[in-house]
mmCIF file of C-alpha atoms in Angstrom:
data_model
loop_
_atom_site.group_PDB
_atom_site.id
_atom_site.type_symbol
_atom_site.label_atom_id
_atom_site.label_comp_id
_atom_site.label_asym_id
_atom_site.label_seq_id
_atom_site.Cartn_x
_atom_site.Cartn_y
_atom_site.Cartn_z
ATOM 1 C CA MET A 1 -19.662 15.748 11.775
ATOM 2 C CA SER A 2 -18.864 19.301 10.732
ATOM 3 C CA ASP A 3 -19.426 22.274 13.020
ATOM 4 C CA THR A 4 -22.227 23.480 10.736
ATOM 5 C CA THR A 5 -23.953 20.090 10.745
ATOM 6 C CA ARG A 6 -23.620 19.886 14.534
ATOM 7 C CA LEU A 7 -24.999 23.416 14.940
ATOM 8 C CA ILE A 8 -27.975 22.647 12.680
ATOM 9 C CA ALA A 9 -28.717 19.463 14.651
ATOM 10 C CA GLU A 10 -28.492 21.336 17.964
ATOM 11 C CA LEU A 11 -30.749 24.112 16.700
ATOM 12 C CA ALA A 12 -33.278 21.596 15.357
ATOM 13 C CA THR A 13 -33.393 19.934 18.783
ATOM 14 C CA ARG A 14 -33.873 23.291 20.510
ATOM 15 C CA VAL A 15 -36.616 24.365 18.095
ATOM 16 C CA ALA A 16 -38.452 21.044 18.570
ATOM 17 C CA TYR A 17 -38.298 21.538 22.353
ATOM 18 C CA LEU A 18 -39.627 25.097 22.064
ATOM 19 C CA GLU A 19 -42.444 23.944 19.769
ATOM 20 C CA ASP A 20 -43.412 21.208 22.244
ATOM 21 C CA ARG A 21 -43.299 23.656 25.151
ATOM 22 C CA GLN A 22 -45.477 26.175 23.322
ATOM 23 C CA THR A 23 -47.977 23.482 22.328
ATOM 24 C CA ILE A 24 -48.204 22.285 25.950
ATOM 25 C CA THR A 25 -48.593 25.857 27.206
ATOM 26 C CA ASP A 26 -51.364 26.447 24.654
ATOM 27 C CA LEU A 27 -53.115 23.199 25.653
ATOM 28 C CA VAL A 28 -53.134 24.115 29.357
ATOM 29 C CA ALA A 29 -54.209 27.687 28.544
ATOM 30 C CA ALA A 30 -57.102 26.383 26.402
ATOM 31 C CA TYR A 31 -58.802 24.957 29.498
ATOM 32 C CA GLY A 32 -59.918 28.322 30.928
ATOM 33 C CA PRO A 33 -61.751 29.735 27.899
ATOM 34 C CA ALA A 34 -63.299 26.349 27.036
ATOM 35 C CA ILE A 35 -64.674 25.672 30.514
ATOM 36 C CA ASP A 36 -65.842 29.268 31.033
ATOM 37 C CA ALA A 37 -67.773 29.072 27.761
ATOM 38 C CA GLY A 38 -69.295 25.755 28.875
ATOM 39 C CA CYS A 39 -67.834 23.925 25.856
ATOM 40 C CA ALA A 40 -67.866 20.418 27.308
ATOM 41 C CA ASP A 41 -66.427 18.678 24.248
ATOM 42 C CA ALA A 42 -63.569 21.181 23.920
ATOM 43 C CA VAL A 43 -62.707 20.705 27.584
ATOM 44 C CA ALA A 44 -62.775 16.912 27.280
ATOM 45 C CA GLU A 45 -60.566 16.982 24.165
ATOM 46 C CA ILE A 46 -57.720 18.415 26.250
ATOM 47 C CA TRP A 47 -57.449 14.934 27.809
ATOM 48 C CA THR A 48 -56.679 11.562 26.288
ATOM 49 C CA SER A 49 -59.787 9.421 25.832
ATOM 50 C CA ASP A 50 -58.993 7.648 29.116
ATOM 51 C CA GLY A 51 -57.512 10.695 30.838
ATOM 52 C CA VAL A 52 -58.048 11.408 34.533
ATOM 53 C CA TYR A 53 -59.059 14.704 36.115
ATOM 54 C CA ASP A 54 -58.517 14.434 39.871
ATOM 55 C CA VAL A 55 -59.672 17.396 41.969
ATOM 56 C CA ASP A 56 -60.628 17.828 45.615
ATOM 57 C CA THR A 57 -64.294 17.369 44.755
ATOM 58 C CA GLY A 58 -63.872 14.070 42.880
ATOM 59 C CA VAL A 59 -62.158 12.093 40.163
ATOM 60 C CA MET A 60 -63.371 12.049 36.567
ATOM 61 C CA ARG A 61 -62.161 9.436 34.104
ATOM 62 C CA GLY A 62 -62.445 9.775 30.352
ATOM 63 C CA HIS A 63 -64.170 12.222 28.062
ATOM 64 C CA ALA A 64 -67.722 11.298 29.107
ATOM 65 C CA GLU A 65 -67.165 12.060 32.808
ATOM 66 C CA ILE A 66 -65.189 15.230 32.130
ATOM 67 C CA SER A 67 -67.891 16.460 29.722
ATOM 68 C CA ALA A 68 -70.591 15.623 32.270
ATOM 69 C CA MET A 69 -68.828 17.827 34.842
ATOM 70 C CA VAL A 70 -68.886 20.777 32.436
ATOM 71 C CA ARG A 71 -72.556 20.156 31.579
ATOM 72 C CA GLY A 72 -73.488 19.610 35.238
ATOM 73 C CA GLY A 73 -75.618 21.960 37.287
ATOM 74 C CA MET A 74 -72.869 23.346 39.505
ATOM 75 C CA HIS A 75 -70.607 24.315 36.615
ATOM 76 C CA GLN A 76 -73.436 25.591 34.446
ATOM 77 C CA GLY A 77 -74.498 27.779 37.374
ATOM 78 C CA PHE A 78 -71.028 29.373 37.346
ATOM 79 C CA VAL A 79 -71.211 29.896 33.580
ATOM 80 C CA GLN A 80 -74.666 31.474 33.701
ATOM 81 C CA LYS A 81 -73.680 33.930 36.461
ATOM 82 C CA GLY A 82 -70.224 34.584 35.011
ATOM 83 C CA CYS A 83 -66.939 32.920 35.843
ATOM 84 C CA ALA A 84 -63.278 32.933 34.886
ATOM 85 C CA HIS A 85 -60.870 30.048 35.292
ATOM 86 C CA ILE A 86 -57.468 31.729 35.264
ATOM 87 C CA VAL A 87 -54.855 29.050 34.587
ATOM 88 C CA GLU A 88 -51.100 29.385 34.456
ATOM 89 C CA PRO A 89 -49.094 26.617 32.841
ATOM 90 C CA GLY A 90 -46.407 27.249 35.419
ATOM 91 C CA ARG A 91 -43.247 25.283 34.933
ATOM 92 C CA VAL A 92 -43.171 22.829 32.046
ATOM 93 C CA ARG A 93 -40.751 19.901 32.029
ATOM 94 C CA ILE A 94 -40.534 17.750 28.899
ATOM 95 C CA ASP A 95 -38.966 14.300 28.800
ATOM 96 C CA GLY A 96 -39.306 12.788 25.330
ATOM 97 C CA ASP A 97 -42.982 11.995 24.756
ATOM 98 C CA THR A 98 -44.069 12.858 28.296
ATOM 99 C CA ALA A 99 -44.270 16.181 30.087
ATOM 100 C CA VAL A 100 -45.342 17.699 33.380
ATOM 101 C CA ALA A 101 -46.710 21.225 33.796
ATOM 102 C CA THR A 102 -46.987 22.415 37.377
ATOM 103 C CA GLY A 103 -48.691 25.665 38.282
ATOM 104 C CA LYS A 104 -51.717 27.323 39.826
ATOM 105 C CA SER A 105 -55.223 28.346 38.858
ATOM 106 C CA MET A 106 -58.017 30.473 40.264
ATOM 107 C CA LEU A 107 -61.740 30.252 39.827
ATOM 108 C CA VAL A 108 -63.262 33.724 39.873
ATOM 109 C CA VAL A 109 -67.059 33.861 40.057
ATOM 110 C CA HIS A 110 -69.537 36.683 39.690
ATOM 111 C CA GLY A 111 -72.114 37.239 42.405
ATOM 112 C CA ASP A 112 -74.408 39.898 43.755
ATOM 113 C CA ASP A 113 -71.458 41.833 45.206
ATOM 114 C CA GLY A 114 -69.237 41.590 42.117
ATOM 115 C CA PHE A 115 -66.426 39.135 41.540
ATOM 116 C CA SER A 116 -64.699 36.944 44.109
ATOM 117 C CA VAL A 117 -62.136 34.174 44.069
ATOM 118 C CA LEU A 118 -63.899 30.916 44.848
ATOM 119 C CA ARG A 119 -60.804 28.704 44.650
ATOM 120 C CA ALA A 120 -57.048 28.930 44.263
ATOM 121 C CA THR A 121 -55.647 25.574 43.233
ATOM 122 C CA ALA A 122 -52.273 23.889 42.750
ATOM 123 C CA ASN A 123 -52.230 21.891 39.503
ATOM 124 C CA ARG A 124 -50.089 19.150 38.056
ATOM 125 C CA TRP A 125 -50.766 18.359 34.413
ATOM 126 C CA GLU A 126 -49.238 15.083 33.222
ATOM 127 C CA LEU A 127 -49.120 15.076 29.444
ATOM 128 C CA ILE A 128 -48.241 12.611 26.720
ATOM 129 C CA ARG A 129 -47.558 12.982 23.029
ATOM 130 C CA THR A 130 -50.237 11.147 21.036
ATOM 131 C CA GLU A 131 -50.908 10.748 17.324
ATOM 132 C CA GLU A 132 -53.190 13.801 17.680
ATOM 133 C CA GLY A 133 -50.488 15.811 19.480
ATOM 134 C CA TRP A 134 -49.991 16.581 23.167
ATOM 135 C CA LYS A 135 -52.861 15.566 25.476
ATOM 136 C CA CYS A 136 -53.383 15.524 29.218
ATOM 137 C CA ALA A 137 -53.233 11.995 30.619
ATOM 138 C CA ARG A 138 -53.830 13.128 34.189
ATOM 139 C CA ARG A 139 -54.463 16.417 35.899
ATOM 140 C CA VAL A 140 -54.381 16.649 39.669
ATOM 141 C CA GLY A 141 -55.639 19.758 41.422
ATOM 142 C CA ARG A 142 -55.583 20.495 45.130
ATOM 143 C CA VAL A 143 -57.012 23.624 46.702
ATOM 144 C CA LEU A 144 -54.402 25.954 48.212
ATOM 145 C CA ASP A 145 -55.959 26.157 51.663
ATOM 146 C CA GLY A 146 -52.918 25.228 53.730
ATOM 147 C CA ARG A 147 -53.180 21.457 53.377
ATOM 148 C CA PRO A 148 -49.859 19.789 52.517
ATOM 149 C CA GLU A 149 -51.244 18.049 49.397
ATOM 150 C CA ALA A 150 -51.289 21.327 47.450
ATOM 151 C CA ARG A 151 -47.741 22.235 48.443
ATOM 152 C CA GLU A 152 -46.569 18.739 47.536
ATOM 153 C CA LEU A 153 -48.113 19.109 44.080
ATOM 154 C CA LEU A 154 -46.321 22.396 43.480
ATOM 155 C CA ALA A 155 -43.034 20.870 44.641
ATOM 156 C CA SER A 156 -43.421 17.837 42.352
ATOM 157 C CA VAL A 157 -42.402 19.546 39.110
ATOM 158 C CA ASP A 158 -39.215 17.483 38.765
ATOM 159 C CA GLU A 159 -40.922 14.172 39.451
ATOM 160 C CA GLY A 160 -41.936 11.895 36.599
ATOM 161 C CA LEU A 161 -45.418 10.937 35.555
ATOM 162 C CA THR A 162 -47.560 9.506 38.383
ATOM 163 C CA GLU A 163 -44.673 9.655 40.884
ATOM 164 C CA VAL A 164 -46.480 12.128 43.108
ATOM 165 C CA GLY A 165 -48.351 10.675 46.074
ATOM 166 C CA VAL A 166 -51.973 11.306 45.059
ATOM 167 C CA GLU A 167 -54.761 8.798 44.634
ATOM 168 C CA GLU A 168 -55.446 7.307 41.223
#
């Protein structure tokens, strides 16, 4: 293989990685605007059809349950009063057709006295490449209130899919 051919192959690999990373970053970033607008279907489409969203308040499985959360009274109350889910993709690790993005998010809500942070959460997004592109297979979120589960999530960036010790 010539030096030029090798260089082109190396650059193609690097570009493919950067494209995957940007697509994953965009997917994670799409959550905030979609959920703050109350767009239940757009939120659900971030996940695979059987994807899991596991947060302190409960576990949702599949598009129907994730959509129901967005359409539910508690979330719609946030939307009607004003809210902002501020999500960072954090660190993204890609391994072939799987990836993990580990970072933090905040839920800012509007109330009578202005805005306040309702939650700060550690997040682990487990993603897979599908025929439709990158999708979230499982997202785990734990509130950053001093409990070890949140710190463990943030420290799990180098672990593979579903290797972290959280309930399915």
